[in-house]
Amino acid sequence: MPPKAIVTLAALATLALAACGPAKKTGVTQEMTKQPFGKTPEGEQVELYTLTNSKGMEVSVMTYGGIIVSLKTPDRAGRLADVVLGFDNLDGYLKGHPYFGAIIGRYGNRIAKGRFTLDGVTYKLARNNGENHLHGGIKGFDKVVWKAREAGPQSLELSYLSKDGEEGYPGNLSVTVTYTLTEAGELKIDYQATTDKPTVLNLTNHSYFNLAGQGEGDVLGHQVMIMADRFTPVDAGLIPTGELRAVDGTPFDFRMPRAIGERINAADEQLKLGKGYDHNFVLSGAAGTLRQAARVVEPKSGRVMEVFTTEPAMQLYTGNFLDGTITGKGGKVYQHRYGFCMETQHYPDSPNQAAFPSVVLRPGGRYQTTTVYKFSASHS
Ligand code: BGC
C-alpha cells in the first residue's frame, strides 16, 4: 500500500459567511480526499479519490479505469459494509480481472464479429470474446489512466481523450465521466462525449454488487425488480438475435420483486446460453429521461439499491463466470455468482442492428447519459 498521505481537496461544503468576526462552520464537513494508489507498468501515477457524505457513505474511485474500488453503505442497523467487488491494491487490478467497477468504453457489451459499418466504411475491432468484440477491446477505458478534476465538493470528474483509431474505432473521442455522491445516498454517474468523426459509443459502469457485503456469499437471495416488459434474447455468442421478447411467463419477468436465484437454474434456453442471467432488458419509459430501471433488496442486511437511468436498456449479469479463482479485498474469495452487475446501456451489437436505437455520435453532437445508483436501508 502507498503511504497514507491524505490530501484534502475540497475542504468544507458549507461555511458561514465571514462578513465580520471569525468564520464559523454551520454545516457538516465534507471532504474529498486523494491518495497515491500506485503506478502502472508504464510508470503512470494512479490516484485514489474518496468521496463521503454526512451519513457515513463512502465511495473510492481510482484514476486507472475510473474504477469504483469500494462503496460503503449502511445496513438497517447503520453498519457500513463495502458492497462492491474488487482488490485492495492496484496490482490486483493490473493482473487482469472481469472489469470490476470499471468504466466501460468505447462500447459496453458485444459487437458481433468485431466489426461494423458506418457511413459505408467498415471498421474492424479486436475479437476479444470468442469471435466477438467485448467492452471496448484489448485496452478499453477500463485499462487507461483518466485525468481527474474536482468538479464539486463530492463530485469527481474523470476525462480521457481516446485517439482516432484507438482499438479500431473512428474519431478522436473526448470523454468525461463524473461521479457525484449526494446526501440522499446516490452515486450519480454522468457520461459525456464529443467526437471529430462519426463513431459509435456505449458507455457504462461494470460494478459487481453484493449488498450483503463483498465476499459475503452469493447474490441469489437478493430480491430484484427490473422495470422492463421485454428483453433481447441472444445466440450462443451472447449476441442479440434482433428479437425483443416479452418477459411474460419467462424467468426474465422481474416486474414484481423476485430473488435472483429463484429461477436462475430453470430449464430455459436463454438462461442456459447465458449460464444464468447475462441479458439486456429493454427499460420501460422514455429513453433520454431519468427514470427508475431497477430496485434490489438484500433481505438480511436490509440494504436497498435503486437504479435510475436515461439509457434505453440495462444488462443484468449475475457473475456467472466467477468461479473462485479470484481472491479480492480482505482475502475474500469470489465464488460463483458472488456479485451482480446492472450495466445501464444501449442494446448489445447496436452498430450492426439497424432496428435498435442508434449508438452513432457525430461531430457537433454530444453524447450525454446519466445513471444513478441510490442506496438506502429497508426497515421492514
Ligand atoms: C458480460 C458478460 C461478461 C462480463 C465480463 C458482462 O457485462 O455481459 O458476458 O462475462 O461482463 O466479466
Coordinates of N, CA, C and O in Angstrom, one line a residue, residues 1-9 32-40 43-51 59-70 87-91 93-94 103 142 144-150 156-159 179:
M1 N 0.8 -1.2 0.0 CA 0.0 0.0 0.0 C 0.9 1.3 0.0 O 1.9 1.3 0.7
P2 N 0.5 2.3 -0.8 CA 1.2 3.5 -0.7 C 1.1 4.2 0.6 O 0.1 3.9 1.3
P3 N 1.9 5.2 0.9 CA 1.8 5.9 2.2 C 0.4 6.6 2.3 O -0.1 7.0 1.2
K4 N -0.1 6.6 3.4 CA -1.5 7.2 3.6 C -1.5 8.7 3.7 O -2.1 9.3 4.6
A5 N -0.8 9.3 2.8 CA -0.7 10.8 2.8 C -2.0 11.3 2.2 O -2.3 11.3 1.0
I6 N -2.9 11.7 3.1 CA -4.2 12.1 2.6 C -4.2 13.6 2.4 O -3.9 14.4 3.3
V7 N -4.5 14.0 1.2 CA -4.5 15.5 0.9 C -6.0 15.9 0.8 O -6.8 15.4 0.0
T8 N -6.3 16.9 1.5 CA -7.7 17.4 1.5 C -7.8 18.3 0.2 O -7.1 19.2 0.0
L9 N -8.8 17.9 -0.6 CA -9.0 18.7 -1.8 C -10.1 19.7 -1.6 O -9.9 20.9 -1.8
M32 N -13.3 15.6 0.1 CA -12.9 14.6 -0.9 C -11.4 14.4 -0.7 O -10.7 15.4 -0.5
T33 N -11.0 13.2 -0.5 CA -9.6 13.0 -0.3 C -8.9 12.3 -1.5 O -9.6 11.7 -2.3
K34 N -7.6 12.4 -1.5 CA -6.9 11.8 -2.7 C -5.6 11.2 -2.1 O -5.0 11.8 -1.2
Q35 N -5.3 10.0 -2.6 CA -4.1 9.4 -2.1 C -3.5 8.6 -3.3 O -4.2 8.1 -4.2
P36 N -2.1 8.5 -3.3 CA -1.5 7.7 -4.3 C -1.9 6.3 -4.2 O -2.0 5.7 -3.1
F37 N -2.1 5.6 -5.4 CA -2.6 4.2 -5.3 C -1.7 3.3 -6.1 O -2.0 2.2 -6.5
G38 N -0.5 3.8 -6.5 CA 0.5 3.0 -7.2 C 0.8 3.5 -8.6 O 0.3 4.6 -9.0
K39 N 1.5 2.7 -9.3 CA 1.9 3.1 -10.7 C 1.6 2.0 -11.7 O 1.7 0.8 -11.3
T40 N 1.2 2.4 -12.9 CA 1.0 1.4 -14.0 C 2.4 0.9 -14.4 O 3.4 1.5 -14.1
G43 N 4.6 3.4 -15.8 CA 5.1 4.4 -14.9 C 4.1 5.5 -14.6 O 4.5 6.5 -14.0
E44 N 2.9 5.4 -15.1 CA 1.9 6.4 -14.8 C 1.4 6.3 -13.4 O 1.0 5.2 -12.9
Q45 N 1.3 7.5 -12.7 CA 0.8 7.5 -11.3 C -0.7 7.4 -11.3 O -1.4 8.0 -12.1
V46 N -1.2 6.5 -10.4 CA -2.6 6.3 -10.2 C -3.0 6.9 -8.9 O -2.3 6.6 -7.9
E47 N -4.1 7.6 -8.8 CA -4.6 8.2 -7.6 C -5.9 7.6 -7.2 O -6.7 7.2 -8.1
L48 N -6.2 7.5 -5.9 CA -7.5 7.1 -5.4 C -8.2 8.2 -4.7 O -7.6 8.8 -3.8
Y49 N -9.4 8.5 -5.2 CA -10.2 9.6 -4.6 C -11.3 9.0 -3.7 O -11.9 8.0 -4.1
T50 N -11.5 9.6 -2.6 CA -12.6 9.1 -1.8 C -13.6 10.2 -1.5 O -13.3 11.3 -1.0
L51 N -14.9 9.9 -1.8 CA -16.0 10.9 -1.6 C -16.8 10.4 -0.4 O -17.0 9.1 -0.3
V59 N -17.4 6.4 -1.1 CA -17.1 5.8 -2.4 C -15.6 6.2 -2.8 O -15.3 7.3 -2.7
S60 N -14.9 5.1 -3.1 CA -13.5 5.4 -3.6 C -13.4 5.0 -5.0 O -13.8 3.9 -5.4
V61 N -12.8 5.9 -5.8 CA -12.7 5.7 -7.3 C -11.2 6.0 -7.6 O -10.6 6.9 -7.1
M62 N -10.6 5.1 -8.4 CA -9.2 5.4 -8.8 C -9.2 5.9 -10.3 O -10.1 5.6 -11.1
T63 N -8.1 6.5 -10.6 CA -7.9 7.1 -11.9 C -7.6 6.0 -13.0 O -7.9 6.2 -14.2
Y64 N -7.1 4.9 -12.6 CA -7.0 3.7 -13.5 C -8.3 3.1 -13.8 O -9.0 2.6 -12.9
G65 N -8.8 3.2 -15.0 CA -10.1 2.6 -15.4 C -11.3 3.3 -14.8 O -12.4 2.9 -15.1
G66 N -11.1 4.4 -14.1 CA -12.2 5.1 -13.4 C -12.9 4.1 -12.5 O -14.1 4.2 -12.3
I67 N -12.2 3.2 -12.0 CA -12.7 2.0 -11.2 C -13.3 2.4 -9.9 O -12.5 3.1 -9.1
I68 N -14.5 2.0 -9.6 CA -15.0 2.1 -8.2 C -14.4 1.0 -7.4 O -14.7 -0.2 -7.6
V69 N -13.5 1.4 -6.5 CA -12.7 0.4 -5.8 C -13.4 0.0 -4.5 O -13.4 -1.2 -4.1
S70 N -14.2 0.9 -3.9 CA -15.0 0.5 -2.8 C -16.2 1.4 -2.7 O -16.2 2.6 -3.1
F87 N -10.2 -5.2 -5.5 CA -9.0 -5.6 -4.9 C -8.5 -4.5 -3.9 O -8.9 -3.3 -4.1
D88 N -7.6 -4.9 -3.0 CA -7.1 -3.9 -2.0 C -6.0 -2.9 -2.6 O -5.8 -1.9 -2.1
N89 N -5.4 -3.4 -3.7 CA -4.4 -2.5 -4.3 C -4.4 -2.6 -5.8 O -5.0 -3.5 -6.4
L90 N -3.6 -1.7 -6.4 CA -3.6 -1.6 -7.9 C -3.1 -2.9 -8.6 O -3.6 -3.3 -9.6
D91 N -2.2 -3.5 -7.9 CA -1.6 -4.8 -8.5 C -2.7 -5.8 -8.9 O -2.7 -6.4 -9.9
Y93 N -5.7 -5.3 -9.7 CA -6.4 -4.9 -11.0 C -5.5 -5.0 -12.2 O -6.0 -5.4 -13.3
L94 N -4.2 -4.8 -12.0 CA -3.3 -4.9 -13.2 C -3.1 -6.3 -13.6 O -2.8 -6.5 -14.8
I103 N -15.2 1.8 -15.7 CA -15.8 2.5 -16.8 C -15.6 1.6 -18.0 O -14.4 1.2 -18.3
D142 N -11.4 0.8 -19.3 CA -11.2 0.2 -18.0 C -9.7 0.0 -17.7 O -9.3 -0.3 -16.6
V144 N -7.2 2.4 -19.0 CA -6.4 3.6 -19.2 C -6.5 4.5 -17.9 O -7.4 4.3 -17.1
V145 N -5.5 5.4 -17.9 CA -5.5 6.3 -16.7 C -6.2 7.6 -17.1 O -5.9 8.2 -18.1
W146 N -7.2 7.9 -16.3 CA -8.1 9.1 -16.5 C -7.5 10.3 -15.8 O -6.9 10.1 -14.8
K147 N -7.8 11.4 -16.4 CA -7.3 12.7 -15.7 C -8.4 13.1 -14.8 O -9.6 13.2 -15.2
A148 N -8.0 13.4 -13.5 CA -9.1 13.7 -12.5 C -9.1 15.2 -12.3 O -8.1 15.9 -12.3
R149 N -10.3 15.7 -12.0 CA -10.5 17.1 -11.6 C -11.7 17.1 -10.6 O -12.7 16.4 -10.8
E150 N -11.5 17.9 -9.5 CA -12.5 18.0 -8.6 C -13.6 19.0 -9.1 O -13.3 20.1 -9.3
L156 N -16.4 14.1 -8.6 CA -15.1 13.8 -9.3 C -15.3 13.7 -10.8 O -16.0 12.8 -11.2
E157 N -14.6 14.5 -11.5 CA -14.7 14.5 -13.0 C -13.4 13.8 -13.5 O -12.3 14.1 -13.2
L158 N -13.7 12.7 -14.3 CA -12.6 12.0 -15.0 C -12.7 12.2 -16.5 O -13.8 12.1 -17.0
S159 N -11.6 12.6 -17.1 CA -11.6 12.8 -18.5 C -10.5 12.0 -19.2 O -9.5 11.7 -18.7
Y179 N -18.4 11.3 -11.3 CA -19.0 10.6 -10.2 C -19.4 11.6 -9.1 O -18.5 12.4 -8.7

